[in-house]
PDB file of C-alpha atoms in Angstrom:
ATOM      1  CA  UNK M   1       0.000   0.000   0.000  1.00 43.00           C
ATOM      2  CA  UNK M   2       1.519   3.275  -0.836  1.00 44.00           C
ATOM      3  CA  UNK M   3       1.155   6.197   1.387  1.00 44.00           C
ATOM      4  CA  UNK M   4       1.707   9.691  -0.253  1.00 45.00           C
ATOM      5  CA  UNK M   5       2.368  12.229   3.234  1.00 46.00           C
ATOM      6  CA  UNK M   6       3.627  15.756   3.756  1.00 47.00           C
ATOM      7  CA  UNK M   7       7.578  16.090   4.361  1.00 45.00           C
ATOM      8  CA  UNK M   8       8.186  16.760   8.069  1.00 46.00           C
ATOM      9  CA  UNK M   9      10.731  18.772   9.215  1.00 44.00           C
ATOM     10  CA  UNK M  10      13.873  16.607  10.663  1.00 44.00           C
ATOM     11  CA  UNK M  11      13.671  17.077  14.811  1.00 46.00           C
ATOM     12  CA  UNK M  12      17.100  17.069  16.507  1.00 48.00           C
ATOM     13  CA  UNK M  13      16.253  14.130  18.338  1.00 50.00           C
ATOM     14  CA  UNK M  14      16.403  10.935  15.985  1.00 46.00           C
ATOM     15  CA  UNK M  15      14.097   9.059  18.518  1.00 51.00           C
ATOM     16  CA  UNK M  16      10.747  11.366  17.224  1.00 50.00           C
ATOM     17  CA  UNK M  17      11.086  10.870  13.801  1.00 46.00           C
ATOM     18  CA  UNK M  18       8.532   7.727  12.480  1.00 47.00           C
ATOM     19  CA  UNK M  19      10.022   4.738  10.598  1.00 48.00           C
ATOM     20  CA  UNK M  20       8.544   4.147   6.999  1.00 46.00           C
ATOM     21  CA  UNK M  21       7.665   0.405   8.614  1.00 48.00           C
ATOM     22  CA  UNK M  22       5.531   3.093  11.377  1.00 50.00           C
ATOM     23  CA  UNK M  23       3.539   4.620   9.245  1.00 45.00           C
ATOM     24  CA  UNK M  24       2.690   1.053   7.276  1.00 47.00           C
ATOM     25  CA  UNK M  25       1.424  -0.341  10.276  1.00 48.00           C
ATOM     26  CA  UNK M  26      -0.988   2.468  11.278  1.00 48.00           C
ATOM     27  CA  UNK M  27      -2.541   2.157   7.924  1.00 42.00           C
ATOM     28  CA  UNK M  28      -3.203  -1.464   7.780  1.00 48.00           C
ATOM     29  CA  UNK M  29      -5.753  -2.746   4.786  1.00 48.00           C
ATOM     30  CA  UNK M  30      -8.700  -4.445   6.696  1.00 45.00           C
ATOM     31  CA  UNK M  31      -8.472  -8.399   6.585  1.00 46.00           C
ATOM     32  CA  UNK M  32     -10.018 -10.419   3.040  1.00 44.00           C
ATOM     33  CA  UNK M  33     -12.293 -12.808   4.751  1.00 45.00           C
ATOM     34  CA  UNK M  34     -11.252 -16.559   4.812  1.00 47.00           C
ATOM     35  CA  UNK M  35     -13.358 -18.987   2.917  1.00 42.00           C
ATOM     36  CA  UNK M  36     -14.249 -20.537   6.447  1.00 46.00           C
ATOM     37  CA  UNK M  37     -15.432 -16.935   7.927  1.00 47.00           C
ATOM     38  CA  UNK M  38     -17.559 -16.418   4.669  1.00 41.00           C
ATOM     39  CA  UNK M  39     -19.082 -20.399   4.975  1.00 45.00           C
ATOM     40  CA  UNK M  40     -20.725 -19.012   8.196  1.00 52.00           C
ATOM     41  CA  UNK M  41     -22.531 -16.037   7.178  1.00 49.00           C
ATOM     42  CA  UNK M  42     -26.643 -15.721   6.527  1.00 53.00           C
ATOM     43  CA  UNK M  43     -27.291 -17.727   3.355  1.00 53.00           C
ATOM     44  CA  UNK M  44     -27.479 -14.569   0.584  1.00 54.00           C
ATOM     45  CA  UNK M  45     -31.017 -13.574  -0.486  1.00 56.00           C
ATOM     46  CA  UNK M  46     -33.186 -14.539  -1.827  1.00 74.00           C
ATOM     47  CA  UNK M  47     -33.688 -17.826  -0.141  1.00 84.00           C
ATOM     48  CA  UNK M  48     -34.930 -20.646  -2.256  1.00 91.00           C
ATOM     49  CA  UNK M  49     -37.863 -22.606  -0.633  1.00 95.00           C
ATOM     50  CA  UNK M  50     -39.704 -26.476  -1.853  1.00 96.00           C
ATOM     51  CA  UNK M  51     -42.791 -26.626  -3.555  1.00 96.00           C
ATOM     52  CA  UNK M  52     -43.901 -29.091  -0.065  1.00 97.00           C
ATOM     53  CA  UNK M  53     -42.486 -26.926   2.591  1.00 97.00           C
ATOM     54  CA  UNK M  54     -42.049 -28.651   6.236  1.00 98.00           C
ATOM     55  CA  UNK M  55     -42.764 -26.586   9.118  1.00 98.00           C
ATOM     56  CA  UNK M  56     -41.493 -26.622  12.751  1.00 98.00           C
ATOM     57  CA  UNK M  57     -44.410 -23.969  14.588  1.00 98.00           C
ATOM     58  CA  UNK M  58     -42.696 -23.581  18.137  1.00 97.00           C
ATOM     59  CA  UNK M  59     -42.274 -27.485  18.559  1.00 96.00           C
ATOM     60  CA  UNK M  60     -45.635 -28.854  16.365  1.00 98.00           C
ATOM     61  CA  UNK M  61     -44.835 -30.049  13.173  1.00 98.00           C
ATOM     62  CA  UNK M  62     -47.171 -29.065  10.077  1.00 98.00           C
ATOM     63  CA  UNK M  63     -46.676 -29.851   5.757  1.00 98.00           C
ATOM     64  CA  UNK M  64     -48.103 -27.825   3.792  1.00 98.00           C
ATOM     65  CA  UNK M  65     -47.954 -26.339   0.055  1.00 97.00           C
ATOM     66  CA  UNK M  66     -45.707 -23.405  -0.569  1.00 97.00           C
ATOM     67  CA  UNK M  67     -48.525 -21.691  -2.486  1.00 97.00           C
ATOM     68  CA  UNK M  68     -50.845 -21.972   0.776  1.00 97.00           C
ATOM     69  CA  UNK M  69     -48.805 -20.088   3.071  1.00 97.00           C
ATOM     70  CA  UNK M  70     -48.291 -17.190  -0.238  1.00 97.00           C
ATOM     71  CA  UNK M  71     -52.138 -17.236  -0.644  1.00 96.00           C
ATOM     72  CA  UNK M  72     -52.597 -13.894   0.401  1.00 96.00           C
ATOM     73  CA  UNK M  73     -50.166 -11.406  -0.450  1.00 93.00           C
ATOM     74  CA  UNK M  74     -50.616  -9.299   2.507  1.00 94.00           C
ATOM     75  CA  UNK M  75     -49.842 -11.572   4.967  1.00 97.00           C
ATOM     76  CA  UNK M  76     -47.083 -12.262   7.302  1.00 97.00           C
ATOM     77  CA  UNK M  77     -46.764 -16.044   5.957  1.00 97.00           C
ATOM     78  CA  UNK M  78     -46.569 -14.537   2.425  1.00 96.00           C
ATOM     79  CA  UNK M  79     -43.848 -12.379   3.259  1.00 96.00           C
ATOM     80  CA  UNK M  80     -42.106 -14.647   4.962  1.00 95.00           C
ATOM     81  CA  UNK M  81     -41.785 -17.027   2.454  1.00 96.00           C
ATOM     82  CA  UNK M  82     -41.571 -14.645  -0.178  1.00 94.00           C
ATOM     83  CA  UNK M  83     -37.525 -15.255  -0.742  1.00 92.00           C
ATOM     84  CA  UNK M  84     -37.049 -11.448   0.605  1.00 91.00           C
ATOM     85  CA  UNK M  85     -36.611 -12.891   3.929  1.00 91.00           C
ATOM     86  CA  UNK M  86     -34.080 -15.435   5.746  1.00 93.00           C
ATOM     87  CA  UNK M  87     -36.278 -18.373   7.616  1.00 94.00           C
ATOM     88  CA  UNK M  88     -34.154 -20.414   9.939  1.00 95.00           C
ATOM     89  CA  UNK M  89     -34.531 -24.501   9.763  1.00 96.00           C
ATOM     90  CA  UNK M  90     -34.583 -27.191  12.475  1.00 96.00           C
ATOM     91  CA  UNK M  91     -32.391 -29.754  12.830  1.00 96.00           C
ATOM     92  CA  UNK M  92     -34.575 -31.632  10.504  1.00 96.00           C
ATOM     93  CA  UNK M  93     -34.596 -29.045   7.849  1.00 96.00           C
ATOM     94  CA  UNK M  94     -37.873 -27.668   8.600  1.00 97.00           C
ATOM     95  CA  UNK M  95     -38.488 -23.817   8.774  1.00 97.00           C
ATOM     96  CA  UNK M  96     -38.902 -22.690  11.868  1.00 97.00           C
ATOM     97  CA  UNK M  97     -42.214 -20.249  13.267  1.00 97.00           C
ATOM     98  CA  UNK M  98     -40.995 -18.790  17.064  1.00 97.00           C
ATOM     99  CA  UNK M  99     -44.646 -18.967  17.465  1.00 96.00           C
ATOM    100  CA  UNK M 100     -46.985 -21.295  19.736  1.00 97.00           C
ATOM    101  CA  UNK M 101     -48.600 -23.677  17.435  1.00 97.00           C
ATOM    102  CA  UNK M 102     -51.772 -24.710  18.811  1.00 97.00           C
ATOM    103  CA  UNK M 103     -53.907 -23.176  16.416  1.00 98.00           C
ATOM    104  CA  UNK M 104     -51.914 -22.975  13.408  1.00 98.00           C
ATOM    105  CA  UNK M 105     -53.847 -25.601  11.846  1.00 97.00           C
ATOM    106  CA  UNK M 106     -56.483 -23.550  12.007  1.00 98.00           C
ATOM    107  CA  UNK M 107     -54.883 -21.425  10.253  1.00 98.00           C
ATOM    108  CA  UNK M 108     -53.449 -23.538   7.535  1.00 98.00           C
ATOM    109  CA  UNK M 109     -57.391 -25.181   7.222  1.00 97.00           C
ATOM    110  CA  UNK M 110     -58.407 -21.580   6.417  1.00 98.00           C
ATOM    111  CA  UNK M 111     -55.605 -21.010   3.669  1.00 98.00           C
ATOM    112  CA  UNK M 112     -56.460 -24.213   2.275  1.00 97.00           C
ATOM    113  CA  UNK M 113     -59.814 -24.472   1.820  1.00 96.00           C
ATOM    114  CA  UNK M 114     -61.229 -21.394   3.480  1.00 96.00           C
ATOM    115  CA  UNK M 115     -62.426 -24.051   6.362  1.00 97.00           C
ATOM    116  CA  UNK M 116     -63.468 -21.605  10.010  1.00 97.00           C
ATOM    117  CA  UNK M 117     -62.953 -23.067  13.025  1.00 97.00           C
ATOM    118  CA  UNK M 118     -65.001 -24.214  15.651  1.00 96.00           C
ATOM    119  CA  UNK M 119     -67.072 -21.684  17.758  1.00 95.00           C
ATOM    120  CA  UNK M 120     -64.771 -22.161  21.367  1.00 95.00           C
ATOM    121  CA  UNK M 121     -61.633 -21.847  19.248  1.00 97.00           C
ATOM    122  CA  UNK M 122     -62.995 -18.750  17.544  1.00 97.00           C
ATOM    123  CA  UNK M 123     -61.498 -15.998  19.753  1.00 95.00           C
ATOM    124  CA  UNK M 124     -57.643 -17.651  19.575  1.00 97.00           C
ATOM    125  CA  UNK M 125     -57.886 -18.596  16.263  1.00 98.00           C
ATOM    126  CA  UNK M 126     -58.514 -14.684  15.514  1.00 97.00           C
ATOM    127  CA  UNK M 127     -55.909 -13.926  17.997  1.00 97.00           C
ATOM    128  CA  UNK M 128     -53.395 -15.971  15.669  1.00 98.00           C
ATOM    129  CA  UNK M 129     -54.672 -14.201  12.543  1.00 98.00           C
ATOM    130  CA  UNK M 130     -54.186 -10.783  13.582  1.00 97.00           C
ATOM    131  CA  UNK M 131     -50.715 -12.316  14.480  1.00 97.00           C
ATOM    132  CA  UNK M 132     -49.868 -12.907  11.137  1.00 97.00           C
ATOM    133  CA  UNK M 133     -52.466 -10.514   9.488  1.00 97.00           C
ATOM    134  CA  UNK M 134     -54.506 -12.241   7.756  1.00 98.00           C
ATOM    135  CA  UNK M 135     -57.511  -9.920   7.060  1.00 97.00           C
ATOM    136  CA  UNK M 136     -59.764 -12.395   5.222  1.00 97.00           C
ATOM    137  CA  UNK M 137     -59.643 -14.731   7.967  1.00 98.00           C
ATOM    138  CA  UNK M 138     -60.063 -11.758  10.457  1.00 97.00           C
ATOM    139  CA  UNK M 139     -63.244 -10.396   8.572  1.00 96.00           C
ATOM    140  CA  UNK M 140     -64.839 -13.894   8.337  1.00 97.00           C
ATOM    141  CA  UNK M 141     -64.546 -14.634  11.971  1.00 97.00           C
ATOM    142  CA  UNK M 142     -65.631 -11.058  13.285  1.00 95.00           C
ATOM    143  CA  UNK M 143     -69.173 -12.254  11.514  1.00 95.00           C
ATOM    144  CA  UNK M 144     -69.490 -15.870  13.753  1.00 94.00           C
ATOM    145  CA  UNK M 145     -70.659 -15.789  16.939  1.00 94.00           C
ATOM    146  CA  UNK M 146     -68.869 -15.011  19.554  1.00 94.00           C
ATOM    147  CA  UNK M 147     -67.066 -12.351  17.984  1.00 95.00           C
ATOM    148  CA  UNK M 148     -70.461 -11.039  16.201  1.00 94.00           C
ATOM    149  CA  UNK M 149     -72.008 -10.855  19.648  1.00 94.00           C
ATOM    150  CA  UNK M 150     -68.730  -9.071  21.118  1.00 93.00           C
ATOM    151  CA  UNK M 151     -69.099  -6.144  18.628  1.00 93.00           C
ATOM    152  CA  UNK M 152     -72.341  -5.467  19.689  1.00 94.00           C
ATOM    153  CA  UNK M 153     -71.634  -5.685  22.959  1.00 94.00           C
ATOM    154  CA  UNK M 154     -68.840  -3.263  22.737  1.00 94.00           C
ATOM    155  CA  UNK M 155     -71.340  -0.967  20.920  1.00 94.00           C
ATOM    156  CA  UNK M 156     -73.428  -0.987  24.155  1.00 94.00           C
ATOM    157  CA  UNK M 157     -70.544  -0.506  26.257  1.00 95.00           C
ATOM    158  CA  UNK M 158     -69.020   2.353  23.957  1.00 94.00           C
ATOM    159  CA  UNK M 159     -71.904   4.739  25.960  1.00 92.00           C
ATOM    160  CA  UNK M 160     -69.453   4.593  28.746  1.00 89.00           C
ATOM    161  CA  UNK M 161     -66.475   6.402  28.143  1.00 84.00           C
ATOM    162  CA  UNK M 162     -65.133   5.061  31.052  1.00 93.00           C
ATOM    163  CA  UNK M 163     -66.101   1.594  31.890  1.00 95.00           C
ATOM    164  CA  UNK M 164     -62.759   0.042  31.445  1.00 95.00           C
ATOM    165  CA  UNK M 165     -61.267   2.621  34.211  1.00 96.00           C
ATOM    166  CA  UNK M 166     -64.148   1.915  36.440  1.00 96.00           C
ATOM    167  CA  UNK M 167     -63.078  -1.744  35.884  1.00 96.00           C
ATOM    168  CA  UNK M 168     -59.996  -1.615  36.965  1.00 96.00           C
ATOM    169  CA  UNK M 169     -60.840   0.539  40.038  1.00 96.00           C
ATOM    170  CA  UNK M 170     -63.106  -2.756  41.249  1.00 96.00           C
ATOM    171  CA  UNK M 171     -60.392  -4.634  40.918  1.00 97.00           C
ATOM    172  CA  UNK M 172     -57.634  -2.194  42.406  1.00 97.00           C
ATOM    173  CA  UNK M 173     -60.131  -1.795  45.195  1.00 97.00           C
ATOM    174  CA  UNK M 174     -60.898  -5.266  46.272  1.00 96.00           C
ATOM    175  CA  UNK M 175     -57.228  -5.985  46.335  1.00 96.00           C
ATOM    176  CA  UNK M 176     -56.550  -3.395  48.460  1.00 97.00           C
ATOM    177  CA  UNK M 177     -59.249  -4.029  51.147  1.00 96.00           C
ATOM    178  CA  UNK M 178     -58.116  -7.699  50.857  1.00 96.00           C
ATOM    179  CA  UNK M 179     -54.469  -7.180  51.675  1.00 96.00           C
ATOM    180  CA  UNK M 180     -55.417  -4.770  54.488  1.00 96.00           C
ATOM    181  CA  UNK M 181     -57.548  -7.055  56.240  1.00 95.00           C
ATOM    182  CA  UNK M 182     -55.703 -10.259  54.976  1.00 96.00           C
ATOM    183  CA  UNK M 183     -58.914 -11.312  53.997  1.00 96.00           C
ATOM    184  CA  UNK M 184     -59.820 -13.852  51.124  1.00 96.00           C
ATOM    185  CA  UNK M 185     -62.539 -11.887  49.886  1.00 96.00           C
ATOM    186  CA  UNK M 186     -63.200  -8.126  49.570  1.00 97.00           C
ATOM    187  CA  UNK M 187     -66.869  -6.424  49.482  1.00 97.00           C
ATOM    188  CA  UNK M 188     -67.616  -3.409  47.402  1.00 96.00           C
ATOM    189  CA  UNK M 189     -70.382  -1.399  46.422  1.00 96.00           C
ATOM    190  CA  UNK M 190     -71.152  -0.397  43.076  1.00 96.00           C
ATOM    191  CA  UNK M 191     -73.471   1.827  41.743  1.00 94.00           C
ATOM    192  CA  UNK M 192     -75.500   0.847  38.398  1.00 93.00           C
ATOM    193  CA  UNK M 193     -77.959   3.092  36.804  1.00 90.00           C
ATOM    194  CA  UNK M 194     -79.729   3.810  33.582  1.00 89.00           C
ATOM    195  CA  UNK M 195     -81.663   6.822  33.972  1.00 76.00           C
ATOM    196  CA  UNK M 196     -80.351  10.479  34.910  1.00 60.00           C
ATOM    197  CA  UNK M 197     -83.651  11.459  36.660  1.00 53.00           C
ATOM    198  CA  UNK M 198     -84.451   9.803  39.964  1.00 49.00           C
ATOM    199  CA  UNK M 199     -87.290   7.445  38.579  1.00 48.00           C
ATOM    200  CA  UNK M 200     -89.829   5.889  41.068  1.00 48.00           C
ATOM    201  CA  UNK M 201     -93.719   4.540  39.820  1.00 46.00           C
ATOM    202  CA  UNK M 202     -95.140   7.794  40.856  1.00 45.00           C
ATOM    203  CA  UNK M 203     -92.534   9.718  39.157  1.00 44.00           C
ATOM    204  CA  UNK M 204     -92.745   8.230  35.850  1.00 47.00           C
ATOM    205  CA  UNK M 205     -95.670  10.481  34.744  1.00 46.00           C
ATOM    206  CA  UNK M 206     -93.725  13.752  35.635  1.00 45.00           C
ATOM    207  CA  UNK M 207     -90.156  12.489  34.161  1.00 44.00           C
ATOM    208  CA  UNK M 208     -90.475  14.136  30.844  1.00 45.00           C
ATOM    209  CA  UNK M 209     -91.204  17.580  31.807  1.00 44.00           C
ATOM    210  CA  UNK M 210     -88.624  17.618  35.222  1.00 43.00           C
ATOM    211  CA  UNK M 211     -85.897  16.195  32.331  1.00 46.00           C
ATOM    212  CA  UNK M 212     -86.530  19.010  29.830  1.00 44.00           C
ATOM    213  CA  UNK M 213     -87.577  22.125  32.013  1.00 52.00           C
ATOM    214  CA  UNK M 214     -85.394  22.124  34.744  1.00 51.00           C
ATOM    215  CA  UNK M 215     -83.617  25.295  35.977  1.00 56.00           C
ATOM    216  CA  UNK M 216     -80.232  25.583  36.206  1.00 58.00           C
ATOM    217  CA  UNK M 217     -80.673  25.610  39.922  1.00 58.00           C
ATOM    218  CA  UNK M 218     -82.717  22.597  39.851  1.00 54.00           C
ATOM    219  CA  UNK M 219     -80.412  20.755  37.752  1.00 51.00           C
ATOM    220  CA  UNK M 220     -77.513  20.852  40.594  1.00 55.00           C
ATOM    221  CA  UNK M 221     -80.148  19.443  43.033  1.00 52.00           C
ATOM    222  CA  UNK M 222     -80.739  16.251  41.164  1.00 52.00           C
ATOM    223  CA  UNK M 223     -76.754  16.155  40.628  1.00 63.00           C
ATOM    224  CA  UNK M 224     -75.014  13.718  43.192  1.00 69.00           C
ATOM    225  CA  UNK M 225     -72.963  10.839  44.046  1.00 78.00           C
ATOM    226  CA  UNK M 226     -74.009   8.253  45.686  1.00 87.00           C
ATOM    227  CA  UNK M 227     -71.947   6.650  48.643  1.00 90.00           C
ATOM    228  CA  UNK M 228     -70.679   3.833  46.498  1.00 94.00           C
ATOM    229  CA  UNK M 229     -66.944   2.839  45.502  1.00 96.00           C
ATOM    230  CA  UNK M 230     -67.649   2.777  41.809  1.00 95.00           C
ATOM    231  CA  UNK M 231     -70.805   4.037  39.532  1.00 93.00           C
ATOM    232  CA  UNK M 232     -71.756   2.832  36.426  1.00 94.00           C
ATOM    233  CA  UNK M 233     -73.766   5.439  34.339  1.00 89.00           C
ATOM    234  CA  UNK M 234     -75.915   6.931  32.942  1.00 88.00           C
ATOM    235  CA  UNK M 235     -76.798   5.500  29.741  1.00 90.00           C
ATOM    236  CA  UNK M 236     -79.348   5.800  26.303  1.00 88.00           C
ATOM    237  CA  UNK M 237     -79.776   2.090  25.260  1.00 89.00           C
ATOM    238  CA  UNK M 238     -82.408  -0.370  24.923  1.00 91.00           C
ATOM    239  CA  UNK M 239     -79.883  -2.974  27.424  1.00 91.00           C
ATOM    240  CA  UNK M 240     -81.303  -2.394  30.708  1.00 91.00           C
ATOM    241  CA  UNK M 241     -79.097  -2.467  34.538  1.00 93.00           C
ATOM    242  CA  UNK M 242     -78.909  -6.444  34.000  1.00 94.00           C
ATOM    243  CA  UNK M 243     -77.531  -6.457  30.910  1.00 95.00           C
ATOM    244  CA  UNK M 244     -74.801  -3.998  32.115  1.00 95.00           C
ATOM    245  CA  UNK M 245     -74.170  -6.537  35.118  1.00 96.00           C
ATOM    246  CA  UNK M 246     -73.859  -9.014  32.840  1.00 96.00           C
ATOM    247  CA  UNK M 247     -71.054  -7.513  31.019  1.00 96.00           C
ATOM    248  CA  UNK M 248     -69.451  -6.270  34.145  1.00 97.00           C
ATOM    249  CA  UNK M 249     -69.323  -9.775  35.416  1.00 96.00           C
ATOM    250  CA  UNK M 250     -68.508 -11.211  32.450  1.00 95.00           C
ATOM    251  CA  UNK M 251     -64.873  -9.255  32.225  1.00 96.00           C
ATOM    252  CA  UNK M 252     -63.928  -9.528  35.393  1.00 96.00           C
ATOM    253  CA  UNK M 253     -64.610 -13.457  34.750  1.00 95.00           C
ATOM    254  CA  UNK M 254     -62.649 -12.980  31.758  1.00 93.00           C
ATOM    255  CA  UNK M 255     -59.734 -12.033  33.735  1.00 93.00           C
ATOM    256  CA  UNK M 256     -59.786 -14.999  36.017  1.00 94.00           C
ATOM    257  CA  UNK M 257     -61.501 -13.202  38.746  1.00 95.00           C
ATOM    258  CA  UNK M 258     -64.512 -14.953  40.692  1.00 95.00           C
ATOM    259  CA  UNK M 259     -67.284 -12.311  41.250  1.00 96.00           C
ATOM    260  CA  UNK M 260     -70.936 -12.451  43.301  1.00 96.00           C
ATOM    261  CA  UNK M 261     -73.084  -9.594  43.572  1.00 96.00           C
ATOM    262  CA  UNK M 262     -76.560  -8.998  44.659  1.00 96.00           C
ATOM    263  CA  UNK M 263     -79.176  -5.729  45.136  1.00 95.00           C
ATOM    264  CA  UNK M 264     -78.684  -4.618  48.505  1.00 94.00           C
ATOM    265  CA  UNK M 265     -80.968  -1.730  48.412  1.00 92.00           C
ATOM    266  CA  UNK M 266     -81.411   1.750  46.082  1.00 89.00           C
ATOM    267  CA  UNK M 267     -79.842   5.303  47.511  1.00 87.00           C
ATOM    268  CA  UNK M 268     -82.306   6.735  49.614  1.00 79.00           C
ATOM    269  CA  UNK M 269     -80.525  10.560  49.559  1.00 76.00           C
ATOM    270  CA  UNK M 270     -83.631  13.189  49.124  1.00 69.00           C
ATOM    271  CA  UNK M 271     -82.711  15.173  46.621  1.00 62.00           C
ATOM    272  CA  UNK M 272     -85.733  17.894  46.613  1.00 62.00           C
ATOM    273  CA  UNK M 273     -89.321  18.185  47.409  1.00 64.00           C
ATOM    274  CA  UNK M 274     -90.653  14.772  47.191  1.00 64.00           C
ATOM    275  CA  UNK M 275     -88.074  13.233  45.109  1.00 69.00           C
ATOM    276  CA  UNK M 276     -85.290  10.863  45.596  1.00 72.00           C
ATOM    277  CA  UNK M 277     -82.697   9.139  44.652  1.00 81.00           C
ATOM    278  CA  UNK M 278     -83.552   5.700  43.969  1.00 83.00           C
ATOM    279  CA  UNK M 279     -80.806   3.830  41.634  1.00 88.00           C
ATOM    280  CA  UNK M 280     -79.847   0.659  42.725  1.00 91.00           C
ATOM    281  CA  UNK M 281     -76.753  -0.173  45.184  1.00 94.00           C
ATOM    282  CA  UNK M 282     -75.294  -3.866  44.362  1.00 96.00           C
ATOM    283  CA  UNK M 283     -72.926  -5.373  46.632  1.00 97.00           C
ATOM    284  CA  UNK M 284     -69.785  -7.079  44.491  1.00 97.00           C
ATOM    285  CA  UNK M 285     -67.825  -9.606  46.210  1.00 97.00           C
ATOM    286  CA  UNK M 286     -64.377 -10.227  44.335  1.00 96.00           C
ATOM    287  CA  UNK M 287     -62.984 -14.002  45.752  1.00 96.00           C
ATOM    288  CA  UNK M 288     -59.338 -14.184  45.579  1.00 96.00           C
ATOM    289  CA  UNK M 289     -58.379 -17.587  46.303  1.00 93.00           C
TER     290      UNK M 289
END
């Protein structure tokens, strides 16, 4: 290698000056990779993949055609085994998914055939396809039951901005009062109501006129919180108190929690003149062990 530098100026003391043999080795030409170092690198793309490709899905084995897993173009499988990308193989050669494989099938059945699976594998089967992204599969499942019935649920439940908060406060509460009293249980109150307006039989018949001509004044009179922990409402909606219940229990369930609750009474604070309260007061109990 030659190196072309600028002539220095000869110091009196020979010891400074820097040998040709120096300079060479501070400018060293980086090392030509041996045929061994290059044998060990990432195969070059694109990778070259079987017609019948074997796969190894975290541990479960699955065979399938190479034009199944490229059926849709949008997918994750698609681009995967588009060549663009480097899939590692097995010990046995087979290409390997870091992925549990439980419901693959499921998903392989679908790219096949277009085959859905079975209603209680539904909700991990769509778990798995937004995994890999497989919007077909995605649509056609969001139309079965029990996904169908989830999005109307969570149209109900969209009329309460804040029902997943109120959620977690249950859950944050009953731990609480269960680690301060060592207790295996915790009891709560919770507050569900539909209607704004304090409604009682004899009210009903005066309901539409107190909702749309009260004062200003009035208006903070029938505003209040009732001594609860947590208050669901109000709400607009054909589903009634139970059906809110329902749903409450249903995700706390959901999340492995065990949940009673029962009507233990209605708020009895008198709001004004003749009128009170009146929504319902349910008492949750949240088991922990």
């Amino acid at each position: 290698m030659v190196v072309v530098t600028g002539q220095n100026k000869v110091s009196g003391n020979p010891d400074d000056a820097m040998s040709s043999s120096d300079a060479e080795d501070d400018f060293q030409e980086p090392a030509t990779p041996t045929a061994t170092q290059a044998g060990q690198a990432l195969p070059l793309l694109p990778q070259q993949f079987p017609e019948v490709v074997p796969l190894n899905v975290g541990g479960m084995y699955f065979t399938t055609r190479l034009s199944t897993l490229r059926r849709y173009e949008d997918t994750m499988l698609a681009a995967m085994f588009s060549g663009r990308h480097y899939i590692p193989t097995d010990a046995e050669g087979r290409y390997f998914i870091d992925r549990d494989g439980t419901y693959f099938g499921d998903i392989l059945n679908f790219l096949r055939s277009g085959d859905l699976p079975s209603r209680e594998r539904v909700r991990s089967v769509y778990k798995e396809a937004q995994y890999y992204s497989i919007g077909p599969l995605l649509d056609n499942l969001e139309d079965i039951q029990p996904l169908k019935g989830e999005k109307v649920r969570q149209a109900f439940l969209g009329l309460m901005p804040y029902y997943k908060d109120h959620l977690e406060r249950i859950i944050e509460i009953a731990k609480l009062r269960a680690m301060q009293r060592k207790a295996r249980f915790a009891k709560l109150k919770v507050c569900v109501f539909k209607e704004e307006m304090p409604i009682t039989p004899y009210e009903c018949p005066h309901f539409n006129s107190l909702r749309f001509e009260r004062s200003e004044s009035e208006t903070k009179l029938f505003e209040h919180h009732c001594e609860v922990d947590v208050s669901f409402g109000p709400w607009e909606a054909v589903a009634d108190v139970y059906d809110l219940l329902h749903c409450i229990v249903t995700d706390l369930s959901d999340r492995g929690i065990t949940v009673d609750h029962q009507c233990i009474g209605v708020c009895d604070k008198h709001l004004i003149n003749h009128y009170y309260c009146k929504r319902p007061i349910y008492e949750f109990k949240i088991t922990w062990w």
